[in-house]
Coordinates of C-alpha atoms and ligand atoms in Angstrom, one line a residue:
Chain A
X1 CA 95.5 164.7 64.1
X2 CA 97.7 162.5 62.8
X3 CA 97.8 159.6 60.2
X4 CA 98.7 156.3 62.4
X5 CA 95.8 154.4 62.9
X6 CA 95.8 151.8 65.9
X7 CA 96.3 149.3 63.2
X8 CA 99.8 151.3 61.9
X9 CA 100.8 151.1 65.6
X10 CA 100.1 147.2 66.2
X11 CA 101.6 146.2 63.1
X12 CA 104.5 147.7 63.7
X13 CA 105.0 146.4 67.3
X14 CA 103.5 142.5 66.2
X15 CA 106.6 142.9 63.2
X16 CA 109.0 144.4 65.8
X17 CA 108.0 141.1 68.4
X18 CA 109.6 138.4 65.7
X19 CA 112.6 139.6 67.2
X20 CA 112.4 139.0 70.7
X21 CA 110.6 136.0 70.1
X22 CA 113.8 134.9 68.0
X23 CA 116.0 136.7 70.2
X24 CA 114.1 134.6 73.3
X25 CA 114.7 131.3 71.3
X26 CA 117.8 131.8 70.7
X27 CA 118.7 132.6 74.5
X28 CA 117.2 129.8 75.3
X29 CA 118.7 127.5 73.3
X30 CA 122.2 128.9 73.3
X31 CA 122.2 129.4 77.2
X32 CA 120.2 125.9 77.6
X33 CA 123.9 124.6 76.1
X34 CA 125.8 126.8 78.1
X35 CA 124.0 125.8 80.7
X36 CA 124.3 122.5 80.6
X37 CA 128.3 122.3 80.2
X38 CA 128.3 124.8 83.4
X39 CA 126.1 121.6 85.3
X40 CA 128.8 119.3 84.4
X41 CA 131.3 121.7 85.9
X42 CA 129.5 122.8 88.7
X43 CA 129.0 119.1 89.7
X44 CA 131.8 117.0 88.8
X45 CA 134.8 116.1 90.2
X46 CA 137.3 118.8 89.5
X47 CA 137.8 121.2 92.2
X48 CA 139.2 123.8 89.9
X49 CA 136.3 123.6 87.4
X50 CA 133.7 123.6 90.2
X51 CA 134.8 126.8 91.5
X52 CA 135.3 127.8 88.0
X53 CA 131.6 127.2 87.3
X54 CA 130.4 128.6 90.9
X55 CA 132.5 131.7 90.1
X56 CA 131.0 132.5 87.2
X57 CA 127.4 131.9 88.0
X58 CA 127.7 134.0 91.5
X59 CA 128.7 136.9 89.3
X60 CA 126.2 136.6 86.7
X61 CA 123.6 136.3 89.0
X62 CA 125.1 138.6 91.4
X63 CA 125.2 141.9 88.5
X64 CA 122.5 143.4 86.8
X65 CA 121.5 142.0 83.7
X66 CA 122.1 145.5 82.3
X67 CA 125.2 145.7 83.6
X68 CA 126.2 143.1 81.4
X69 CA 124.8 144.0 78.3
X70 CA 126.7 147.2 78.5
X71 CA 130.1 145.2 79.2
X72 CA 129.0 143.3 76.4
X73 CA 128.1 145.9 73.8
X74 CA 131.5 148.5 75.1
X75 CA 133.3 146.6 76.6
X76 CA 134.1 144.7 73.8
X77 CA 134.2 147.6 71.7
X78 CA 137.3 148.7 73.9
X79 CA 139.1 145.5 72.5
X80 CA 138.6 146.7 69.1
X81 CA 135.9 144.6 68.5
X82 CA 132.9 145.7 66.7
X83 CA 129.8 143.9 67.8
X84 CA 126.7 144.6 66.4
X85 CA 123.5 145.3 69.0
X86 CA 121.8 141.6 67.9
X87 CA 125.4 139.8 68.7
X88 CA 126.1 141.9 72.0
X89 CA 122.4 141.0 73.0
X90 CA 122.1 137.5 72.1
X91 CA 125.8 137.1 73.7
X92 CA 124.2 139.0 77.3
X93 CA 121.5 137.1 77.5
X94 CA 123.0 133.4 76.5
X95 CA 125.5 134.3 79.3
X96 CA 123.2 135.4 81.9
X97 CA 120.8 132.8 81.2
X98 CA 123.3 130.2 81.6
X99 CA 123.6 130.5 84.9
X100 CA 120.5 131.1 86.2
X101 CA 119.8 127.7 84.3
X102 CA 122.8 125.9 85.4
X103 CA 121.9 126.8 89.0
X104 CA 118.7 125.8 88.7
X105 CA 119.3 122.4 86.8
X106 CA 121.9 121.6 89.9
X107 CA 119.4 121.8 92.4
X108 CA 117.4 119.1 90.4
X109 CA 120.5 117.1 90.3
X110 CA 120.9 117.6 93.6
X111 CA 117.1 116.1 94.5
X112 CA 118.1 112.6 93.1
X113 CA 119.0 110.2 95.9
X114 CA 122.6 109.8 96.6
X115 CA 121.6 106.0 96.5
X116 CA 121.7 106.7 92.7
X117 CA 125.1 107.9 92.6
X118 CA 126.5 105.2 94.4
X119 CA 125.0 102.5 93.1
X120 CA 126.1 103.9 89.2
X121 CA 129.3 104.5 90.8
X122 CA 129.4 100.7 92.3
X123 CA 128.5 99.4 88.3
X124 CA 131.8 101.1 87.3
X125 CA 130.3 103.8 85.5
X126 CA 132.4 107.1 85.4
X127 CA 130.5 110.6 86.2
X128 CA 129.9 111.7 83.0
X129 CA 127.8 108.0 82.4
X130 CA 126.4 108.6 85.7
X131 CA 124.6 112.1 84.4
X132 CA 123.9 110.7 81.0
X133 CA 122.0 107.7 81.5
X134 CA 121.2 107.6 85.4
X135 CA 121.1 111.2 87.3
X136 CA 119.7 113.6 84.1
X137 CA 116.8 111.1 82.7
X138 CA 115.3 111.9 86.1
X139 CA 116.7 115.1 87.2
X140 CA 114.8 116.6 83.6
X141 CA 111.6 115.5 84.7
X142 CA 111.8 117.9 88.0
X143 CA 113.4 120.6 85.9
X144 CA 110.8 121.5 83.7
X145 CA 108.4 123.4 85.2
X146 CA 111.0 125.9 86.9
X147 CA 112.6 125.7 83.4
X148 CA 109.9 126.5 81.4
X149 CA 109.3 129.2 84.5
X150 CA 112.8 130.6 83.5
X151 CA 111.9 131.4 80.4
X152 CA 109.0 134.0 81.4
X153 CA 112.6 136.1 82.5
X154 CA 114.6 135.6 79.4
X155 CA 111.3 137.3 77.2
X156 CA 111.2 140.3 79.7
X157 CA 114.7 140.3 79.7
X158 CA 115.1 141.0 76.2
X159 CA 113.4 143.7 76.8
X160 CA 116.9 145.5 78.0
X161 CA 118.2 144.9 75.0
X162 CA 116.6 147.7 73.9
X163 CA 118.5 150.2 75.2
X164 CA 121.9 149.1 72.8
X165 CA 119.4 149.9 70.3
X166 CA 118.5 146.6 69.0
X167 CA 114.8 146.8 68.0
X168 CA 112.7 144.3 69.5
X169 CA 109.7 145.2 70.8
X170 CA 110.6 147.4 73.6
X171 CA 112.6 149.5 71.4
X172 CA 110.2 149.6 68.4
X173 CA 107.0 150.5 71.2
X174 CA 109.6 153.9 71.7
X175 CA 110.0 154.3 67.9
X176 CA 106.4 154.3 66.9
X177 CA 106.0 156.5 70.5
X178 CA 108.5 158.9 68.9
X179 CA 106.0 159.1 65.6
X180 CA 102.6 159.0 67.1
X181 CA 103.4 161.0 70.0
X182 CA 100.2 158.2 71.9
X183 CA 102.8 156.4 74.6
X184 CA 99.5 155.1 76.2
X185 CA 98.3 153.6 73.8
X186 CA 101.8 152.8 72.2
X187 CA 102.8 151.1 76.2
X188 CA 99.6 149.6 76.1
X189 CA 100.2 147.4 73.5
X190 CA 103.6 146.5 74.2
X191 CA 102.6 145.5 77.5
X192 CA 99.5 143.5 76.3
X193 CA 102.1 141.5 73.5
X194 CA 104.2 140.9 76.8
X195 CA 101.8 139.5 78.7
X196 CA 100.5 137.3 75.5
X197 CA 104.0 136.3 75.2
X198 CA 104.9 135.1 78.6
X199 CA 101.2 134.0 80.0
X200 CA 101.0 130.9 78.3
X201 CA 104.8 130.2 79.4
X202 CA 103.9 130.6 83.4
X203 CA 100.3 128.9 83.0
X204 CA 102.3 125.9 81.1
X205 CA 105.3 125.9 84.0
X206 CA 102.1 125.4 86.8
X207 CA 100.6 123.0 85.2
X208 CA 103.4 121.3 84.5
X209 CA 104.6 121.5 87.8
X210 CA 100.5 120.4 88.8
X211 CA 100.7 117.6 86.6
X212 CA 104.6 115.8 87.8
X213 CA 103.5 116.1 91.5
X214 CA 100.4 114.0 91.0
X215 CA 102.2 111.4 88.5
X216 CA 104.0 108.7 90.8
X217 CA 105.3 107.5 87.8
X218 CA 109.1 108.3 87.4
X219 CA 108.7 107.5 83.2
Chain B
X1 CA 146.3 84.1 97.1
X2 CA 143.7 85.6 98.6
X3 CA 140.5 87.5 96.7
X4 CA 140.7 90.4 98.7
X5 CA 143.5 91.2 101.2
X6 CA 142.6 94.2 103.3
X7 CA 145.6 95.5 105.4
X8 CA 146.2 97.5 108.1
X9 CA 142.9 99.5 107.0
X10 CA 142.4 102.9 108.5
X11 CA 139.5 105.4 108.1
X12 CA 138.8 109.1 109.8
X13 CA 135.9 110.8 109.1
X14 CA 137.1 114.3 110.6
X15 CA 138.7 113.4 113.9
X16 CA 136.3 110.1 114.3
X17 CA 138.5 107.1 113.2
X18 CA 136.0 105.0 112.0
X19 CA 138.1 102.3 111.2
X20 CA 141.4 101.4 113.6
X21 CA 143.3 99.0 111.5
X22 CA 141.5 96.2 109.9
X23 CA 142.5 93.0 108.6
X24 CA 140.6 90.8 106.8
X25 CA 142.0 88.1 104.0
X26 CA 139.1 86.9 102.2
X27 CA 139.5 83.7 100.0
X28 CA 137.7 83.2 96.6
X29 CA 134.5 81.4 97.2
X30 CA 134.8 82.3 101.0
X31 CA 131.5 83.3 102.2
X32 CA 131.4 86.1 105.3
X33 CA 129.3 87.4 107.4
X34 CA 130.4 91.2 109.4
X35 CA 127.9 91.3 112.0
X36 CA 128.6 94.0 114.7
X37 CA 126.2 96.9 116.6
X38 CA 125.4 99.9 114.9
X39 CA 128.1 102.5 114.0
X40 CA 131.0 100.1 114.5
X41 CA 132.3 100.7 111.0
X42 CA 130.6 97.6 108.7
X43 CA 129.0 99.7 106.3
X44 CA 132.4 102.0 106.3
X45 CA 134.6 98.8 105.8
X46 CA 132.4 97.8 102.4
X47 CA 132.5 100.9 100.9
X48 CA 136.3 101.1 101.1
X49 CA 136.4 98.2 99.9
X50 CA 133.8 99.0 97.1
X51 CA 135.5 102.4 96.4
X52 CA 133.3 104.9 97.2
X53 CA 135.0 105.7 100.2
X54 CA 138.8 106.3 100.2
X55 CA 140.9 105.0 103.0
X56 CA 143.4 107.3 105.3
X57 CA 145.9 104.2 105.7
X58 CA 146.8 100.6 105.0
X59 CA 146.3 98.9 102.0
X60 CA 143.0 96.9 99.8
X61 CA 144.4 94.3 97.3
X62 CA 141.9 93.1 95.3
X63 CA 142.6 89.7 93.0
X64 CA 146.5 91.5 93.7
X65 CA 145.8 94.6 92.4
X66 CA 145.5 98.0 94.7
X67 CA 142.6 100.0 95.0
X68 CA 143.8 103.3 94.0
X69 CA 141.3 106.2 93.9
X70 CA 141.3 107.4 90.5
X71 CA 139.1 106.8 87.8
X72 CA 140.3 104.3 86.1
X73 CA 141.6 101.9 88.7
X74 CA 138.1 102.6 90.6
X75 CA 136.6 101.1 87.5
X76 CA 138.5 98.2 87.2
X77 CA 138.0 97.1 91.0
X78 CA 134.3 97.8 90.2
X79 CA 133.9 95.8 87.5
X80 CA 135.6 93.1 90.1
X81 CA 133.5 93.9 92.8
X82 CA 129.4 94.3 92.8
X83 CA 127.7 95.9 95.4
X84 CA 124.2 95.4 96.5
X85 CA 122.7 98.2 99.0
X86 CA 119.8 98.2 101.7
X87 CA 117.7 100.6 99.5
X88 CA 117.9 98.4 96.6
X89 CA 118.4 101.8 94.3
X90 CA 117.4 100.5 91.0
X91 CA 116.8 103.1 88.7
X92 CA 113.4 103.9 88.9
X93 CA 113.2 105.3 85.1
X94 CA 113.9 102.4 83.8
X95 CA 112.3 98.9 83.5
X96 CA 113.9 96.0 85.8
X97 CA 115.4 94.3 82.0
X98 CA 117.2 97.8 81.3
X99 CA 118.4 98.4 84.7
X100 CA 120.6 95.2 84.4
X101 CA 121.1 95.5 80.9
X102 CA 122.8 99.5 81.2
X103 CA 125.9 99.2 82.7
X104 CA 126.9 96.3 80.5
X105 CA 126.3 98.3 77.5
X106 CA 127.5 101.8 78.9
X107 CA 130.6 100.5 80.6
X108 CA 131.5 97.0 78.9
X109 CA 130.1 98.0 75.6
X110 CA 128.5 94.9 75.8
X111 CA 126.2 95.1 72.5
X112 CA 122.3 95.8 73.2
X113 CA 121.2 92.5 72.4
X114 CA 123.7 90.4 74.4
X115 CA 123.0 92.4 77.1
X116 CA 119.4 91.9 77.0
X117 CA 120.0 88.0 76.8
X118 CA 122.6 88.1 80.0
X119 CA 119.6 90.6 81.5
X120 CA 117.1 87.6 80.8
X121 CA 119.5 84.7 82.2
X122 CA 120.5 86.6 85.2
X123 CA 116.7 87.6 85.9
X124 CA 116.4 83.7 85.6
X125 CA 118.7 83.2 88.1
X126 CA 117.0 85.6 90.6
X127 CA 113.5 84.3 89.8
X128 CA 112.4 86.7 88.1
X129 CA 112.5 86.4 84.5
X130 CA 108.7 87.5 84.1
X131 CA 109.2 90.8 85.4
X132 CA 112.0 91.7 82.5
X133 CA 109.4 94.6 81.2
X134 CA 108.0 95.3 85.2
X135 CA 109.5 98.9 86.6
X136 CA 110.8 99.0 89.9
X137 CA 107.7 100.6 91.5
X138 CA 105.4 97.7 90.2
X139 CA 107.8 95.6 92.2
X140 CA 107.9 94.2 95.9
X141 CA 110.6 95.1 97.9
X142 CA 112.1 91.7 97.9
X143 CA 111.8 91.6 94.1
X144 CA 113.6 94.9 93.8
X145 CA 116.4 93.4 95.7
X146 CA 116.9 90.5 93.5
X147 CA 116.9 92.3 90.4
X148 CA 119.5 94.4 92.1
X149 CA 121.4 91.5 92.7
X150 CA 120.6 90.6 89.2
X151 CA 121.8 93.8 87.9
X152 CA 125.3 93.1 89.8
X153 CA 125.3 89.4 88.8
X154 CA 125.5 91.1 84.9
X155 CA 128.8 92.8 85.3
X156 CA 130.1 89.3 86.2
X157 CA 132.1 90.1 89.1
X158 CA 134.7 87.4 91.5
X159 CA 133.2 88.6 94.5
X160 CA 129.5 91.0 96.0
X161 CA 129.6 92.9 98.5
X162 CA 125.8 93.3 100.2
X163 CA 125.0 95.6 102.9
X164 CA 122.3 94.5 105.5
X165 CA 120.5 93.3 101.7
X166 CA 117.4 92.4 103.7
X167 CA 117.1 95.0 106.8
X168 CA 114.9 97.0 104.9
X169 CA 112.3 94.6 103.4
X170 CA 109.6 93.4 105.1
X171 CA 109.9 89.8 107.2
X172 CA 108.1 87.7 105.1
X173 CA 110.4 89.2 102.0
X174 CA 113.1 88.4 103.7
X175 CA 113.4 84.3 103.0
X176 CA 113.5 85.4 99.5
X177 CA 116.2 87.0 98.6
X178 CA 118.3 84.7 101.4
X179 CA 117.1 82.2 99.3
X180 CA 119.1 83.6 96.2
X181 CA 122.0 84.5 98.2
X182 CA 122.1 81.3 99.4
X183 CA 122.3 80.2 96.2
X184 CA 124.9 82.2 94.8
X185 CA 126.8 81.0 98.0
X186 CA 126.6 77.7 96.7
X187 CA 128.1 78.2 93.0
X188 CA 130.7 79.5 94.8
X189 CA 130.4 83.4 94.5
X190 CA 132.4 84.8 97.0
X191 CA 130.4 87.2 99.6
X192 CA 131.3 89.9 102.3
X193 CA 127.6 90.6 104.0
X194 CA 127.0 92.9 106.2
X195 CA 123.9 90.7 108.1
X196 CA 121.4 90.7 110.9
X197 CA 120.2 87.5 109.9
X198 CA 122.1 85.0 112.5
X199 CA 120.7 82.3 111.7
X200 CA 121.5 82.6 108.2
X201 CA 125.2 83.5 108.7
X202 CA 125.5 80.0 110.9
X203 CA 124.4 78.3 108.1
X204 CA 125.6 79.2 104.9
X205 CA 129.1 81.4 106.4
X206 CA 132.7 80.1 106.2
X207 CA 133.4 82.9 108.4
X208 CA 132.2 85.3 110.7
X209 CA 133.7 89.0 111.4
X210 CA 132.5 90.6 114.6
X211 CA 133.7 94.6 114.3
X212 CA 133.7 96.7 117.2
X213 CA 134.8 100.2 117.7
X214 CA 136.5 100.3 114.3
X215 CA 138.3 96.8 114.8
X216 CA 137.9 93.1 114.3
X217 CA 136.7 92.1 117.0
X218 CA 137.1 88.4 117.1
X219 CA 136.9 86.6 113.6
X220 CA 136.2 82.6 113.1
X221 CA 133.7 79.7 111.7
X222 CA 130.5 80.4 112.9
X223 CA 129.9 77.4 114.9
X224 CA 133.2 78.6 117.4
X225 CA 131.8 82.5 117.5
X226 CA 128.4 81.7 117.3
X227 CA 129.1 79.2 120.2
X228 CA 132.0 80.2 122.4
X229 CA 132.1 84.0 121.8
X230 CA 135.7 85.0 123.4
X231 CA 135.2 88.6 124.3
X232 CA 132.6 90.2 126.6
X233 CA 131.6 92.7 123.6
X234 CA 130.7 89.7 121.6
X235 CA 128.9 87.6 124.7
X236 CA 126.7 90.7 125.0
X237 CA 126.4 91.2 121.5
X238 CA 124.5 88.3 120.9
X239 CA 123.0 87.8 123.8
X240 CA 121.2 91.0 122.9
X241 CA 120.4 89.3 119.5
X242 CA 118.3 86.9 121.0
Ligands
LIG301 N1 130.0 110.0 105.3 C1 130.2 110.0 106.6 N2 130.6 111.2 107.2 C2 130.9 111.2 108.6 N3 130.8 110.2 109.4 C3 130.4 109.0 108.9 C4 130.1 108.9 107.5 N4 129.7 107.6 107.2 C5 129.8 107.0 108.4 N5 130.1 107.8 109.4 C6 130.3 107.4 110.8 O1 131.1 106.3 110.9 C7 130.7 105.4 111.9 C8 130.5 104.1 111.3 O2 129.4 104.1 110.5 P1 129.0 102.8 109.6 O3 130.1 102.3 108.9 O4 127.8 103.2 108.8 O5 128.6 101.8 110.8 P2 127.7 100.5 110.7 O6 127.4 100.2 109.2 O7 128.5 99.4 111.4 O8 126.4 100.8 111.4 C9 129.5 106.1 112.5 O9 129.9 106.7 113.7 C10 129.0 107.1 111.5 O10 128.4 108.2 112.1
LIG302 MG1 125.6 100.1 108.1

């Protein structure tokens, strides 16, 4: 019927998946940093930049995730910008991981005894000291596993990206639908590459999570 | 001149005043103990004192300089001031060498291997020299306060403050870390302890501060308020002791 064998079609998706794998990292990484400065904000001193922080992270998380990548991709195209589908995706996503990270992370900062704070506090070390060297060496320990849990949304996320017409793996499983006219067995594969994808990421988080509550050990 | 000249000292938590106007002139070297009941403001009064609360009225003076509430002055009358807490609250990811040697390096830029020799002296001092590599969990109670006190002894301050040190350790922990404050008393550190321990603040306290309600109660040697309390609050107070 027609000339794409099943190995046409998965070869084409497994190139198509370098991307949201780099697109994932990338997230990651750039929203891990955004993230992190957001923490500072949304637990130091200054009112302003608290509210700043909080602001920002109740709308992100507040808006769909689609939503954004639209403001991203138009919106700045209304300002005369021209962004290209890989920038106003990797832009999206850093944002709107950021805060789902920085919320997260500030629970885990929250969990460490206020004993902690004040007895930094009482060695004359200034907040920013306090998060270095006392709060975040133990606070990281706690936020692994939902971390590593987060990142299981930031691969399916990407997956919206799709729609701005950058071609991860989403978008190439509709391409090679387009040419093969076998969206079963197209779908079929994109979900199992999914799955492969983000499996091993929620397994690790359980175990992870498994393995801290059974270690008494805070190092 | 006094160490620490605390004025006129007001506190509100929302509408409860928890402190009514405290006056307190500490002298360097002086030893006190604040004894008083439960909720009557001691734990409040230190932590003004210490900073980490900030006070509604009056004034703290410490070695003649205010305690203002921003950064930098905070850190200066911390670096004058050590504080040693009920819970201890050593850092439990690091070793009991490291948790005296990390403020000296991240606020006094004290370099590393100074600090580990002040770590090992003042480990010495608290008996505990063997237990440089030991982390907190591995330690007693009692030997997690006196690396605490260890870890406040590093920053070299005029005076600790230590509330109710010993109220959470077992009985037979107790002795020793009395025992190292005891010392400290003698060499002259000065001291503002919160304490339960009676007999201890008869023996080694110039003074004695009994707060009630927010105030200073009655204040004196030890041997006049141990032994001809004034007020009825007091009478009871101690009679409830024993
Ligand atoms: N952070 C706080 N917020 C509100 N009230 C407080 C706070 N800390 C202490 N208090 C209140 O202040 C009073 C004195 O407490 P505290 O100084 O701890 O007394 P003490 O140490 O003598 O037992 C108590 O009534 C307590 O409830
Ligand atoms: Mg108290």
């Amino acid at each position: 019927m027609n000339e794409f064998t099943t190995w046409d079609i998965l070869r084409n998706l497994l190139l198509a998946t370098r991307w949201t794998i780099v697109l994932s990292l990338a997230t990651f990484v750039f929203g891990g940093i955004v993230g992190l400065i957001l923490l500072f904000m949304r637990t130091g001193k200054s009112r302003v930049l608290r509210n700043v922080a909080w602001g920002y992270i109740e709308v992100l998380q507040g808006t769909p995730l689609l939503m954004q990548l639209f403001l991203a991709f138009f919106g700045l195209a209304l300002f005369g910008l021209n962004v290209p589908p890989w920038l106003a995706a990797g832009l999206a996503l850093t944002l709107w991981t950021s805060a789902f990270l920085a919320e997260i992370w500030r629970g885990c900062v929250e969990a460490i005894a206020k004993g902690q704070w004040e007895a930094s506090a009482s060695l004359g070390m200034g907040y920013v000291q306090q998060m270095r060297w006392v709060v975040l060496p133990q606070a990281f320990k706690i936020a692994i596993p939902p971390t590593v849990g987060f990142s299981v949304q930031i691969v399916k996320g990407t997956a919206v990206t799709s729609i701005i017409g950058f071609v991860e793996l989403l978008k190439a499983g509709t391409i090679v639908t387009n040419a093969t006219f076998q969206p079963f067995v197209v779908y079929g594969f994109v979900a199992l590459i999914y799955f492969a994808l983000c499996y091993p990421l929620s397994m690790s988080s359980q175990v992870l999570e498994r393995k801290l509550n059974v270690a008494h050990r805070n190092h | 001149m006094s160490l620490i000249a605390i004025t006129e000292v007001k506190k509100r938590f929302g509408d409860n005043e928890v402190l009514k106007g405290i006056n307190i002139d500490v002298e360097p070297r002086e030893v006190i103990a604040i004894i008083g009941k439960s909720g009557s403001g001691k734990s409040t009064l230190l932590r003004c004192i210490n900073g980490l609360e900030t006070i509604d009225e009056g004034s703290i003076l410490v070695a003649g300089a205010q305690l203002l509430p921003d950064e930098l002055h905070l850190k200066a009358l911390r670096l004058k001031v050590g504080m040693i807490f009920q819970q201890f609250n050593l850092f439990p990811h690091l070793t009991a060498g490291r948790n005296v040697m990390l403020s000296q390096m991240v606020v006094k830029k004290v370099p590393q291997a100074e600090a580990e020799a002040m770590a090992r002296k003042m480990l010495d001092r608290v008996g505990l020299a063997h237990k440089f590599d030991a982390y907190p969990e591995e330690l007693s109670g009692g030997q997690q306060q006196r690396v605490a006190i260890a870890r406040a002894l590093a920053m070299q301050p005029m005076a600790l403050l230590c509330d109710e040190i010993t109220s959470a350790l077992d009985p037979e922990l107790v002795n020793e870390v009395l025992a190292v404050v005891k010392e400290l008393a003698k060499e002259g550190m000065t001291l503002l302890m919160v304490t339960h321990e009676m007999r201890f603040a008869r023996e080694v306290c110039s003074r004695v501060v009994f707060m009630h309600q927010g105030r200073v109660h009655e204040i004196g040697p030890p041997e006049e308020v141990f032994a001809h309390p004034k007020t009825p609050e007091l009478q009871q107070f101690l009679g409830v002791q024993h």
